[in-house]
mmCIF file of C-alpha atoms and ligand atoms in Angstrom:
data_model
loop_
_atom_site.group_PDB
_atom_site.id
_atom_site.type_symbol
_atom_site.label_atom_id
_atom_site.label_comp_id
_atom_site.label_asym_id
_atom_site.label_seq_id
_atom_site.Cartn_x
_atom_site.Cartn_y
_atom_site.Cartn_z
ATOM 1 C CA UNK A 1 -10.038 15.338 -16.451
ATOM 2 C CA UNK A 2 -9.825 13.861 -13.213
ATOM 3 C CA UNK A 3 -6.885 15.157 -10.990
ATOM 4 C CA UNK A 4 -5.663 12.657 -8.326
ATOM 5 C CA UNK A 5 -2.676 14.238 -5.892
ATOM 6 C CA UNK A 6 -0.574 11.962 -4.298
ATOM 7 C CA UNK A 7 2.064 12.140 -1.798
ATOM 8 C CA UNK A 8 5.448 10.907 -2.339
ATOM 9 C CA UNK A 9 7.452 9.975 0.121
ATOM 10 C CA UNK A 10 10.558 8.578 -0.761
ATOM 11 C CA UNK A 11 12.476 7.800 2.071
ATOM 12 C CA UNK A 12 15.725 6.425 2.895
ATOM 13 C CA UNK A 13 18.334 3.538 0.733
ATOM 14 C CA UNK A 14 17.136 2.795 -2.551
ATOM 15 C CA UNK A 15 13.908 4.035 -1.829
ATOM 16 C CA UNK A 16 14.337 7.622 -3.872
ATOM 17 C CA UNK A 17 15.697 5.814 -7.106
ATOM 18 C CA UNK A 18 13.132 3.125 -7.453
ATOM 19 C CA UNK A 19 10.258 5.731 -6.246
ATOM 20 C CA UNK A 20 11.839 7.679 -9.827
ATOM 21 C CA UNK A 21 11.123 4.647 -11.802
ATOM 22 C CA UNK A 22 7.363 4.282 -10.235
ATOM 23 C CA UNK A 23 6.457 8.317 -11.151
ATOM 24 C CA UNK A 24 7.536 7.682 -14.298
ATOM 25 C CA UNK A 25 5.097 4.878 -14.691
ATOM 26 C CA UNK A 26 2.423 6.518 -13.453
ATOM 27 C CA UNK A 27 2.886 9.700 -15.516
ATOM 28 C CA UNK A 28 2.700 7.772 -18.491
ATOM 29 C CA UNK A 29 -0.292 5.737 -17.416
ATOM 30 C CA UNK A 30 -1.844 8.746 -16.432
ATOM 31 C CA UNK A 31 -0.984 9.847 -19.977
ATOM 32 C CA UNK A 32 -2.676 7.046 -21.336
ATOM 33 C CA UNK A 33 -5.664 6.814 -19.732
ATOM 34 C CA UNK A 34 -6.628 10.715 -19.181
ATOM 35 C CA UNK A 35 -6.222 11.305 -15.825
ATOM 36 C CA UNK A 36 -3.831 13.810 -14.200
ATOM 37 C CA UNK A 37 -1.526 13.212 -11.290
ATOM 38 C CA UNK A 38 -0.132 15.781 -8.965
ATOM 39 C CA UNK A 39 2.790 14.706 -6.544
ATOM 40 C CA UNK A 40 4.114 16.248 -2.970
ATOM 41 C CA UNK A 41 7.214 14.930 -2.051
ATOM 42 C CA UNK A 42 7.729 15.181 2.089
ATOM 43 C CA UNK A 43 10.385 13.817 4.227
ATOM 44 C CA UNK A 44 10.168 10.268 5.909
ATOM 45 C CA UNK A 45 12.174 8.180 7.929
ATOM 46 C CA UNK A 46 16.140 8.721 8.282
ATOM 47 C CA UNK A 47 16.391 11.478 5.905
ATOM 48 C CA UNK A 48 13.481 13.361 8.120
ATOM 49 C CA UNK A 49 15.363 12.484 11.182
ATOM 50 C CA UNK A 50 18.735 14.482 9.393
ATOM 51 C CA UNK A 51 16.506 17.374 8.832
ATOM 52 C CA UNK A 52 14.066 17.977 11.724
ATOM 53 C CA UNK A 53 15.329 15.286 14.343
ATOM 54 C CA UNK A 54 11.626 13.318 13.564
ATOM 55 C CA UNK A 55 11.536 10.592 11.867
ATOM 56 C CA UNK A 56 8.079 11.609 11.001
ATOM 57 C CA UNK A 57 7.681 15.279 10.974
ATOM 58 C CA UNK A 58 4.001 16.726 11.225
ATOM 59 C CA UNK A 59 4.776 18.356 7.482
ATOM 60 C CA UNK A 60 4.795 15.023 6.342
ATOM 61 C CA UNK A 61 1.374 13.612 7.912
ATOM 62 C CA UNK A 62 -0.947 16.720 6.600
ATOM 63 C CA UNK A 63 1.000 16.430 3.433
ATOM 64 C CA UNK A 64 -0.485 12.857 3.509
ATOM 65 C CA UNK A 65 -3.733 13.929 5.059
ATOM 66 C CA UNK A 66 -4.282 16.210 2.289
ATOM 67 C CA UNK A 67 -3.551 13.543 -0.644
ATOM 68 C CA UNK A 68 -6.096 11.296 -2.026
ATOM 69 C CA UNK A 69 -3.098 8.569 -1.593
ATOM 70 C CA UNK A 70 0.615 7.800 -0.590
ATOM 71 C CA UNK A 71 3.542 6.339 -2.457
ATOM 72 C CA UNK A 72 6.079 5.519 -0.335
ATOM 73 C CA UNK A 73 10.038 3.831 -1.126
ATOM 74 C CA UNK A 74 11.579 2.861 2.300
ATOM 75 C CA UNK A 75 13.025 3.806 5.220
ATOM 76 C CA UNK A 76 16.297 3.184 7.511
ATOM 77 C CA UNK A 77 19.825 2.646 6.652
ATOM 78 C CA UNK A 78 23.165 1.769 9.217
ATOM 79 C CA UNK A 79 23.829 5.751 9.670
ATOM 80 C CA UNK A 80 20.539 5.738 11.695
ATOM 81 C CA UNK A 81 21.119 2.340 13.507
ATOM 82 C CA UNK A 82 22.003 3.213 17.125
ATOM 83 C CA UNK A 83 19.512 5.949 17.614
ATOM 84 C CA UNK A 84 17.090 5.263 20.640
ATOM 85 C CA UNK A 85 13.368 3.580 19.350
ATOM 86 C CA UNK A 86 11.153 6.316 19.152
ATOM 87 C CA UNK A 87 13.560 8.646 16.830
ATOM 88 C CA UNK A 88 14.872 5.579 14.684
ATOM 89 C CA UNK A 89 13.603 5.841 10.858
ATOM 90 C CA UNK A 90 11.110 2.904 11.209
ATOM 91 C CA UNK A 91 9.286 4.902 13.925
ATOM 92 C CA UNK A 92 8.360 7.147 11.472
ATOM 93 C CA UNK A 93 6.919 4.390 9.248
ATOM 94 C CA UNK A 94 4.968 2.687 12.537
ATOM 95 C CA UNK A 95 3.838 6.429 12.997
ATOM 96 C CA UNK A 96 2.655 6.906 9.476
ATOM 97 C CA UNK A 97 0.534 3.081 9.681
ATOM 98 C CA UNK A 98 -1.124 4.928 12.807
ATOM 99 C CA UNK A 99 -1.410 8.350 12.116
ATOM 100 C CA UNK A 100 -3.286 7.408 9.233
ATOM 101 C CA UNK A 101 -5.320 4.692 10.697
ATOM 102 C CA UNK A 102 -3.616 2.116 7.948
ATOM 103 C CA UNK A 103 -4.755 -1.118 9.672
ATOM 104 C CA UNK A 104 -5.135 -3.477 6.717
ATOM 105 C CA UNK A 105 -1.651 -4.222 4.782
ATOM 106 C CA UNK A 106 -2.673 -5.928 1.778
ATOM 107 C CA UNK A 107 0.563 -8.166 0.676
ATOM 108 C CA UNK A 108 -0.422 -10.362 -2.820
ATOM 109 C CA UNK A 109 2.703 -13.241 -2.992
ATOM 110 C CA UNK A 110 2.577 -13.838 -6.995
ATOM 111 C CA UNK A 111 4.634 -15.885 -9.033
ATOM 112 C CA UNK A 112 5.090 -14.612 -12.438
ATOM 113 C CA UNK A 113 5.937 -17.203 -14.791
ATOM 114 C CA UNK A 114 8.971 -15.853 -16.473
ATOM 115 C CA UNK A 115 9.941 -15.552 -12.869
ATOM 116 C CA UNK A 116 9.636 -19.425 -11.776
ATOM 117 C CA UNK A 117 13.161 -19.828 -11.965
ATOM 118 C CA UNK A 118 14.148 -17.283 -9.467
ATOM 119 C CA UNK A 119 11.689 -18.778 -6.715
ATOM 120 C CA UNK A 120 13.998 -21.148 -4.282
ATOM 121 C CA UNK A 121 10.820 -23.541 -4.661
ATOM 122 C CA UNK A 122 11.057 -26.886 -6.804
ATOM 123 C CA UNK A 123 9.530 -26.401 -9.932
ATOM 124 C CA UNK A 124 6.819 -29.237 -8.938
ATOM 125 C CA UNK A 125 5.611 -27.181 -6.444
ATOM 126 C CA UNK A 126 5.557 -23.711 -8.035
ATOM 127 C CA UNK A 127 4.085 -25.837 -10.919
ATOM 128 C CA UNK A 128 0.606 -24.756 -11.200
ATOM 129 C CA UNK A 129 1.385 -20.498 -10.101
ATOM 130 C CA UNK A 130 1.335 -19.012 -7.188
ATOM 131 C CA UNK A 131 -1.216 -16.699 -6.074
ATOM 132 C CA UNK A 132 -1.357 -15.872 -2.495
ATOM 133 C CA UNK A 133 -2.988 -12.973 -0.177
ATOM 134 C CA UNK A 134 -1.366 -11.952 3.184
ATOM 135 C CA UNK A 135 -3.892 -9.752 4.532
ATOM 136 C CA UNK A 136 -1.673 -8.213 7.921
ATOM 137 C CA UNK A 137 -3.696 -6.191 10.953
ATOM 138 C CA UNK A 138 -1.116 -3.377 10.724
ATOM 139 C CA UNK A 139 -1.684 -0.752 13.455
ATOM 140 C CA UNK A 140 -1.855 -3.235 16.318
ATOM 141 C CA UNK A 141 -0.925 -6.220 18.389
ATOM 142 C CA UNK A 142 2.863 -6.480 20.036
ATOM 143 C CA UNK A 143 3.888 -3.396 17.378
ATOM 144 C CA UNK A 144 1.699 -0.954 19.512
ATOM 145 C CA UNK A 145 1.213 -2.598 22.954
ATOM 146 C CA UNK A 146 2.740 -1.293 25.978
ATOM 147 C CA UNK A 147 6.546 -1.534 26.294
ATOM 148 C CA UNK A 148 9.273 -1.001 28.448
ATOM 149 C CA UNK A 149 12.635 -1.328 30.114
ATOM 150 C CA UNK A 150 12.699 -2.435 33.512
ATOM 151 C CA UNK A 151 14.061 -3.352 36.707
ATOM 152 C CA UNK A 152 12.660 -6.923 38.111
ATOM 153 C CA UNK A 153 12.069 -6.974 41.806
ATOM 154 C CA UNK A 154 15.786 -8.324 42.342
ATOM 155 C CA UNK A 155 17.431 -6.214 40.823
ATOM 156 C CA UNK A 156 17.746 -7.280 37.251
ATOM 157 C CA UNK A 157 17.470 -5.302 33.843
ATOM 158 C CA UNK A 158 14.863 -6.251 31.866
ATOM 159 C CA UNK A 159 12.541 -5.252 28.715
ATOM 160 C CA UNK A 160 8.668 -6.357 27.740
ATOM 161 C CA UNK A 161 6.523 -6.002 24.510
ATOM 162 C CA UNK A 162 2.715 -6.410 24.604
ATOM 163 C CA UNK A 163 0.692 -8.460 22.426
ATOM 164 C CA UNK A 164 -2.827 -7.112 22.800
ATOM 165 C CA UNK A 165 -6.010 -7.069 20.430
ATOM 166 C CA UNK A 166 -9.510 -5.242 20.930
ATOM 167 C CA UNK A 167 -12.312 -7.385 19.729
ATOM 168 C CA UNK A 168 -12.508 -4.682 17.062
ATOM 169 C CA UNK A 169 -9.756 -4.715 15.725
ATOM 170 C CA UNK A 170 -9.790 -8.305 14.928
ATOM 171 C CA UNK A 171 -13.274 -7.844 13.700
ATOM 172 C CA UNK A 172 -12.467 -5.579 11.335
ATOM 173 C CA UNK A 173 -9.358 -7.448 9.524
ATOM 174 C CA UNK A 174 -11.006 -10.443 9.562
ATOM 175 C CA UNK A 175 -14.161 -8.886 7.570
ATOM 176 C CA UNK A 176 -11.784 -8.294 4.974
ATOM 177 C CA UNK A 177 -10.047 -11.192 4.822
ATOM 178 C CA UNK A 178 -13.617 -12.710 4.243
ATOM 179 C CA UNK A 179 -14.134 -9.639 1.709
ATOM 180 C CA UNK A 180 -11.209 -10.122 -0.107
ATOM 181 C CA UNK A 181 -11.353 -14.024 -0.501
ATOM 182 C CA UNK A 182 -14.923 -13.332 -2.159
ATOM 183 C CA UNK A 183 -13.232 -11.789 -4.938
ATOM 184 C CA UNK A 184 -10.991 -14.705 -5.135
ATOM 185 C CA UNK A 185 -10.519 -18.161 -4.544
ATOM 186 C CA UNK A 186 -13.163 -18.209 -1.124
ATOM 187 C CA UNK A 187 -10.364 -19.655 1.220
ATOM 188 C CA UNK A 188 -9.274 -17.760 4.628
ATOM 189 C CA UNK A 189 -6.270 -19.052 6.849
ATOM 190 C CA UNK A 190 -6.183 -17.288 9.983
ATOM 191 C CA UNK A 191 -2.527 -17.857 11.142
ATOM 192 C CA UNK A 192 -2.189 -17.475 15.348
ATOM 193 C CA UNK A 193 -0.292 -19.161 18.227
ATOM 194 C CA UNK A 194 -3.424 -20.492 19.758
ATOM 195 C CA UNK A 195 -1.917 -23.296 21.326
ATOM 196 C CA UNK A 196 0.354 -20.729 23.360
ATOM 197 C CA UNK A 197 -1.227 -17.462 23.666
ATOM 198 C CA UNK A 198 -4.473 -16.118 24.800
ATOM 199 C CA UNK A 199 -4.243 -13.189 22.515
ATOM 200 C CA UNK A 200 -4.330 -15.737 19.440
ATOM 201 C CA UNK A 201 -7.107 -17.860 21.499
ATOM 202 C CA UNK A 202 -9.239 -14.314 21.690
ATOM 203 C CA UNK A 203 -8.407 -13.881 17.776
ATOM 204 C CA UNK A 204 -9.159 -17.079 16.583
ATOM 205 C CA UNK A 205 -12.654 -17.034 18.587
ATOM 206 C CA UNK A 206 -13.378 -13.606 16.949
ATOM 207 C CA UNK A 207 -12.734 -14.595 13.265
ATOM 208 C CA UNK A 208 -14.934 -17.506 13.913
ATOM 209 C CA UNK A 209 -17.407 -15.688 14.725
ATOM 210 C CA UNK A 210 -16.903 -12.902 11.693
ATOM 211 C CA UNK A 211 -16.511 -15.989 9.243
ATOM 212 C CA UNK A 212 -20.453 -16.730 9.959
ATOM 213 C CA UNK A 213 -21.810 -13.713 8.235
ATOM 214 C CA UNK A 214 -19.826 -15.303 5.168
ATOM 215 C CA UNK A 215 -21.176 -19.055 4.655
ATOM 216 C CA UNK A 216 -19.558 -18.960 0.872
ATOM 217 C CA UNK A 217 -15.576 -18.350 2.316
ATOM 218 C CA UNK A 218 -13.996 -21.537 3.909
ATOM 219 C CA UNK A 219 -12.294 -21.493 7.235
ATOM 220 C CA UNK A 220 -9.185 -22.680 8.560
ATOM 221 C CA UNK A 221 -6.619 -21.727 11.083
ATOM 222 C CA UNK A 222 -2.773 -22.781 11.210
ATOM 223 C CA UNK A 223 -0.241 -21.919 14.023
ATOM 224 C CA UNK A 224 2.005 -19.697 12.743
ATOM 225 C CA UNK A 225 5.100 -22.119 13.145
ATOM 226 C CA UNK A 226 2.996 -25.298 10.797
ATOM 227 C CA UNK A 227 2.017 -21.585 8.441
ATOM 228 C CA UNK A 228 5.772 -21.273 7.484
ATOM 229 C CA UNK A 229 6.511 -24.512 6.779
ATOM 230 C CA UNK A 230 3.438 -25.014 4.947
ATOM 231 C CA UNK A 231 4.241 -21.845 2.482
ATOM 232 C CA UNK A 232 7.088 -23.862 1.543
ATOM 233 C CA UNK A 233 5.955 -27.197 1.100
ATOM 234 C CA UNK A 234 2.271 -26.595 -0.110
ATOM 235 C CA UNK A 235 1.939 -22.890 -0.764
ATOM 236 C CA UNK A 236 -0.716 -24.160 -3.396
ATOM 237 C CA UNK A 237 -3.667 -24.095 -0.426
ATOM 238 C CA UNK A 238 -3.184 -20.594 0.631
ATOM 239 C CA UNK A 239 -5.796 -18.193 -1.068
ATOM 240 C CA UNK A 240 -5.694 -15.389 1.891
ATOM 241 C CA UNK A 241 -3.777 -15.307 4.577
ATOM 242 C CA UNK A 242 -5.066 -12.984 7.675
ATOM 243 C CA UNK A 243 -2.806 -12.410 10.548
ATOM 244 C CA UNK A 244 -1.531 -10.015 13.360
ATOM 245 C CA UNK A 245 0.799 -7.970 12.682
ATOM 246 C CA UNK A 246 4.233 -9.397 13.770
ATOM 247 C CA UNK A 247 3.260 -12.994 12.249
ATOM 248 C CA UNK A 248 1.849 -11.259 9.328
ATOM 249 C CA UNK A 249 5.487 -9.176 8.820
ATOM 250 C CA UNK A 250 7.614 -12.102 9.069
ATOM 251 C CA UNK A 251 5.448 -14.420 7.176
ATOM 252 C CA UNK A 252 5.237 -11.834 4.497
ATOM 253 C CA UNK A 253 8.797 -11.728 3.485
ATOM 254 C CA UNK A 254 9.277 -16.033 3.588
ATOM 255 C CA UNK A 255 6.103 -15.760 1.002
ATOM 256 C CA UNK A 256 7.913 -12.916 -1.088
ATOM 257 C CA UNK A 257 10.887 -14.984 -1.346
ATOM 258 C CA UNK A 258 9.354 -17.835 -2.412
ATOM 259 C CA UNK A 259 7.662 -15.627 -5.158
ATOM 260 C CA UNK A 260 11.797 -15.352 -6.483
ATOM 261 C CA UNK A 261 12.449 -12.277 -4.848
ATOM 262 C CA UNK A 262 11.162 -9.631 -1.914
ATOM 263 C CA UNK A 263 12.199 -6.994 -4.713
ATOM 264 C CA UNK A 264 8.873 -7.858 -6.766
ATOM 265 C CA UNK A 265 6.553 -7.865 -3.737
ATOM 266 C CA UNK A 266 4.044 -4.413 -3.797
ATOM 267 C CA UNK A 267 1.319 -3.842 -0.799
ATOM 268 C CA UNK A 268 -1.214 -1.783 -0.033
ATOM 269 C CA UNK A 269 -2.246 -0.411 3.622
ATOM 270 C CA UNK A 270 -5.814 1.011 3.867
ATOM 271 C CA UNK A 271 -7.995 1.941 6.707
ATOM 272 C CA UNK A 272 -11.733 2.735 7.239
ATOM 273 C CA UNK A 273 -11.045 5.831 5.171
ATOM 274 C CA UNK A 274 -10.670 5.905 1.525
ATOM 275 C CA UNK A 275 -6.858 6.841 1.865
ATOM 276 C CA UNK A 276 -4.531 4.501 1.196
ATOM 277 C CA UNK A 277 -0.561 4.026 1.719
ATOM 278 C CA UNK A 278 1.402 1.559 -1.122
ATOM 279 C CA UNK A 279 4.756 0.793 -0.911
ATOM 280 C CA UNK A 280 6.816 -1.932 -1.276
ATOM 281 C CA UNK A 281 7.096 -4.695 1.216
ATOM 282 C CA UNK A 282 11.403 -4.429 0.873
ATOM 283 C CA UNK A 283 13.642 -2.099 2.938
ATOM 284 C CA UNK A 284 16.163 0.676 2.069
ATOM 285 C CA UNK A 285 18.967 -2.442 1.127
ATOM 286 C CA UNK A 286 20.983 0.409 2.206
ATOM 287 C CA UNK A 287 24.420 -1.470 0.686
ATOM 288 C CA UNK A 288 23.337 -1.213 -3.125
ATOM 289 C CA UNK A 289 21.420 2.402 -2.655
ATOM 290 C CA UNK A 290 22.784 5.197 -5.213
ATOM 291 C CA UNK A 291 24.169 2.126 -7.252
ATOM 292 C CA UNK A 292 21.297 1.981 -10.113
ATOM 293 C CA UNK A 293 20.836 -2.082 -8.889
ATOM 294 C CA UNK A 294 17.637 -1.717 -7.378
ATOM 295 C CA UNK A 295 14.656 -3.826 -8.307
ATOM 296 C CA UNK A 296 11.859 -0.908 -8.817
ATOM 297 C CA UNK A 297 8.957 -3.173 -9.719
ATOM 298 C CA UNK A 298 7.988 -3.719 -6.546
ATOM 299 C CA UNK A 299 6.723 -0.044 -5.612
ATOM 300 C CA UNK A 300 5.616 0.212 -9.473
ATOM 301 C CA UNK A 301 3.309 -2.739 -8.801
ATOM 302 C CA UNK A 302 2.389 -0.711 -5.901
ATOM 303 C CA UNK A 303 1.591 2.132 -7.680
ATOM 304 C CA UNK A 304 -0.736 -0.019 -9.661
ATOM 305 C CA UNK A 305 -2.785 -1.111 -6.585
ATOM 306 C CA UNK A 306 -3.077 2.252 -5.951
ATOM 307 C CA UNK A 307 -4.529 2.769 -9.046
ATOM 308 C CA UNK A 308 -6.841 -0.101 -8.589
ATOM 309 C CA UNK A 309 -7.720 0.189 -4.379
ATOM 310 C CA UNK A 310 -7.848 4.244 -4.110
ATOM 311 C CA UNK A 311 -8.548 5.261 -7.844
ATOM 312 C CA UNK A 312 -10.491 2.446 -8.870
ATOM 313 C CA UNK A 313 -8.365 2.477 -11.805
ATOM 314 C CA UNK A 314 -8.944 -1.079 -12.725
ATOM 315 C CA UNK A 315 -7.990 -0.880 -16.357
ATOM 316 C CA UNK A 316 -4.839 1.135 -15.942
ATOM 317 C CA UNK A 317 -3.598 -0.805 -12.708
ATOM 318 C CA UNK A 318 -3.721 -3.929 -14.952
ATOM 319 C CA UNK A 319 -1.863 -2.202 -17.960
ATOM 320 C CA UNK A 320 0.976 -0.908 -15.359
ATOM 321 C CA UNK A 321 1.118 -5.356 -14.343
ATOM 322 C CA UNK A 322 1.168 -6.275 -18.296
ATOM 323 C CA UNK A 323 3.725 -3.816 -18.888
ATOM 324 C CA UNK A 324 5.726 -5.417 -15.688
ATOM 325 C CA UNK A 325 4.643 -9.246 -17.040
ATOM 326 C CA UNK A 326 5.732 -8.000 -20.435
ATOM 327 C CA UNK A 327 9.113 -6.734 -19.260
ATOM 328 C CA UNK A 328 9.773 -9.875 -17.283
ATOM 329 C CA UNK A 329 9.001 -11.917 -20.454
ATOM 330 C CA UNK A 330 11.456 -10.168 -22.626
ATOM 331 C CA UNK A 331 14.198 -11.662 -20.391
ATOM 332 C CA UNK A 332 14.674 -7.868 -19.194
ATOM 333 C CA UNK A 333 15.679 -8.291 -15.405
ATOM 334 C CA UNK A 334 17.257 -6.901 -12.655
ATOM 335 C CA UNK A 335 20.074 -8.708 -10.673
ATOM 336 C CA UNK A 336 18.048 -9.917 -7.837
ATOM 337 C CA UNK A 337 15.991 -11.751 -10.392
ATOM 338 C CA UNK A 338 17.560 -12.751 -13.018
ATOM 339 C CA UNK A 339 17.490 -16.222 -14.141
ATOM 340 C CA UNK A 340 20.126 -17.987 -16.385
ATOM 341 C CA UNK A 341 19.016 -16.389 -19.909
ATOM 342 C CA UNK A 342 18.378 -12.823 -18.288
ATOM 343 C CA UNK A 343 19.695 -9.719 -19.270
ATOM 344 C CA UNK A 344 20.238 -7.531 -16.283
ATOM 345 C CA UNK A 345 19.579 -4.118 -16.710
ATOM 346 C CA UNK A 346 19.541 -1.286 -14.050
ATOM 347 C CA UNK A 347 16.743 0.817 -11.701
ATOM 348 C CA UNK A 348 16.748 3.202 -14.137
ATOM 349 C CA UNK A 349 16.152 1.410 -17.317
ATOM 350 C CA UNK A 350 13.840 -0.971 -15.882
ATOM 351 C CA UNK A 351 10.994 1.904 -14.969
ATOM 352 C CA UNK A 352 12.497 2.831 -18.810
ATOM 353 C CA UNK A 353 11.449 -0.610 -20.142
ATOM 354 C CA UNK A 354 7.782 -0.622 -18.285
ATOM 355 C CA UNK A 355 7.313 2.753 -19.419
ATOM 356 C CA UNK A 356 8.229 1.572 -23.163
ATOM 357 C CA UNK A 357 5.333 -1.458 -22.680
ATOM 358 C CA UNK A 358 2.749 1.349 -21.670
HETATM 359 C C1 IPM B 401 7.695 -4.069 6.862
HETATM 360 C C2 IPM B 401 8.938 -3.669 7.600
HETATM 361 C C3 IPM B 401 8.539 -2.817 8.785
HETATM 362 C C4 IPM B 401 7.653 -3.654 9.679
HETATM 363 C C5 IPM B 401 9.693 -2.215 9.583
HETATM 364 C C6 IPM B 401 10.648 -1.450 8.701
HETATM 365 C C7 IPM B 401 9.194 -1.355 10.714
HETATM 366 O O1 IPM B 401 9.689 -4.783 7.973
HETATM 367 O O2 IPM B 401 6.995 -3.181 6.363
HETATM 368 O O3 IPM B 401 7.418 -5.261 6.781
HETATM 369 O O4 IPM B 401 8.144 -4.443 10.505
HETATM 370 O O5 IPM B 401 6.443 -3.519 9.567
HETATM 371 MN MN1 MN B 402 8.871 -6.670 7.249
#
């Protein structure tokens, strides 16, 4: 039987109670399908910080290094808030993207249909589904560039980011943005700020040129500013969406919301080597943590693309989605989802219920 060990990292917030729900689900799917699972828990973000002063301690990356992939909940919460950058609990989830070489955050923006209700969207534009890729460069661009508090020369306090991408680096997102549209609908959007910036000029020219080894995919390109209006007035032409990193962050929560909720959105972060990171694309919601109000179906539906990206689980990452779908169409939802007929149930008895379906 094949053995797969995966390390758990649970975080800060809600993260621990709906990481519960997702082990659950993957214990019985592992069940299921005959295939073992072996989990190492390890300290990330806020909670790390209370233990070792690190918001990533070096524990946790071999721990990770030594997995075949990483589950992760989330990180940060208001106790942590006014600690200086580099010790804050998101530095140890920047450091983890890095330190593993995660450069490809895979974001799928789905509508389920017993979920219509709960997007914001008019139901004539939701009509036909929803069924869009954010593909975001995730160890680069103003994230990782050189900053900096300074003095200017008269005298005045000041602070600067840097937005910088190697010709690599764009290469290498944008070859699977072309990838992944082959195994889809054959449509890229690069998003930029080409009109403005000469990093998104240099990023645009770059995926032009990548798009020619790939004659089947169709090309276009959208400022990000026309991008987020156009996710809510025609989010129908979107197949995948590639993008920096900051674009790619913000425009990744407008298309989760659209979707009915950011508590249903899962993604997956991979790099050049087979290991991959999945965790959900919402935070530690630090006010309703330890409550049992937490949406888990978001890092379960992670948990299935890691079945399906690092397993190459295919028929088991689907089950873990039909057993979500399922849930969802026995009127079985949490608060941040429910629509009018709903019952809402709890963290808890939702990874219950999508266990149940397995
Ligand atoms: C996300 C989050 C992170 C990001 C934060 C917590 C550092 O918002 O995963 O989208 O900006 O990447
Ligand atoms: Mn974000």
């Amino acid at each position: 039987m094949k053995n797969y060990k995966i390390a758990v990292l649970p975080g800060d917030g809600i993260g621990p109670e709906v990481v519960r729900q997702a082990v659950k689900v993957l214990d019985k799917v592992a069940e299921k399908y005959k295939f073992s699972v072996e989990y190492y828990y390890a300290d990330i973000g806020g909670i790390a910080i209370d233990k070792t002063g690190e918001p990533l301690p070096k524990t946790t990356l071999s721990v990770c290094k030594s997995s075949d992939a990483v589950l992760m909940g989330a990180v940060g919460g208001y106790k942590w808030d006014n600690l200086p950058g580099d010790i804050r609990p998101e530095a140890g989830l920047l450091g983890i993207r890095a330190g593993l070489g995660l450069f490809a955050n895979y974001r799928p923006a789905v509508i389920y249909k017993p979920l219509r209700d709960a997007s914001p969207l008019k139901d004539r534009i939701t009509e036909n589904g929803l069924d869009i890729l954010i593909l975001r460069e995730l160890t680069g661009g103003i994230y990782f560039g050189d900053k900096k508090r300074i003095v200017t020369e008269d005298g005045e306090p000041a602070a600067y980011d840097t937005m910088i991408y190697r010709k690599s680096e764009v290469e290498r997102i944008a070859r699977l943005a072309f990838e992944a549209a082959r195994q889809r609908n054959k449509k890229v959007t690069s998003v930029d700020k080409a009109y403005v910036l000469e990093v998104s000029r240099f990023w645009r020219e770059i995926v032009i040129n990548v798009s020619k080894e790939y004659p089947d995919v169709a090309l276009n390109h959208l400022y990000v500013d026309n991008a987020a209006m156009q996710l809510v007035i025609h989010p129908e032409q979107f197949d995948v969406i590639v993008t920096g990193n900051m674009f790619g962050d913000i425009l990744s929560d407008e298309a989760s919301m659209i979707t009915g909720s950011i508590g249903m959105l899962p993604s997956a972060s991979l790099g050049a080597e087979s290991l991959g990171l999945y965790e959900p694309v919402h935070g530690s919601a630090p006010d309703i943590a330890g409550k049992d109000k937490a949406n888990p179906l978001a890092v379960i539906l992670s948990a299935a693309m890691m079945l399906k990206y690092s397993f190459k689980l295919k028929e088991a990452s689907e089950a873990i989605e039909n057993a979500v779908v399922k849930v969802l169409e026995d009127g079985l939802m949490t608060g941040d989802i429910a629509t009018e007929n709903a019952v809402v149930i709890g963290c808890e008895q939702m990874g219950d219920e999508v266990v149940k379906r397995l």
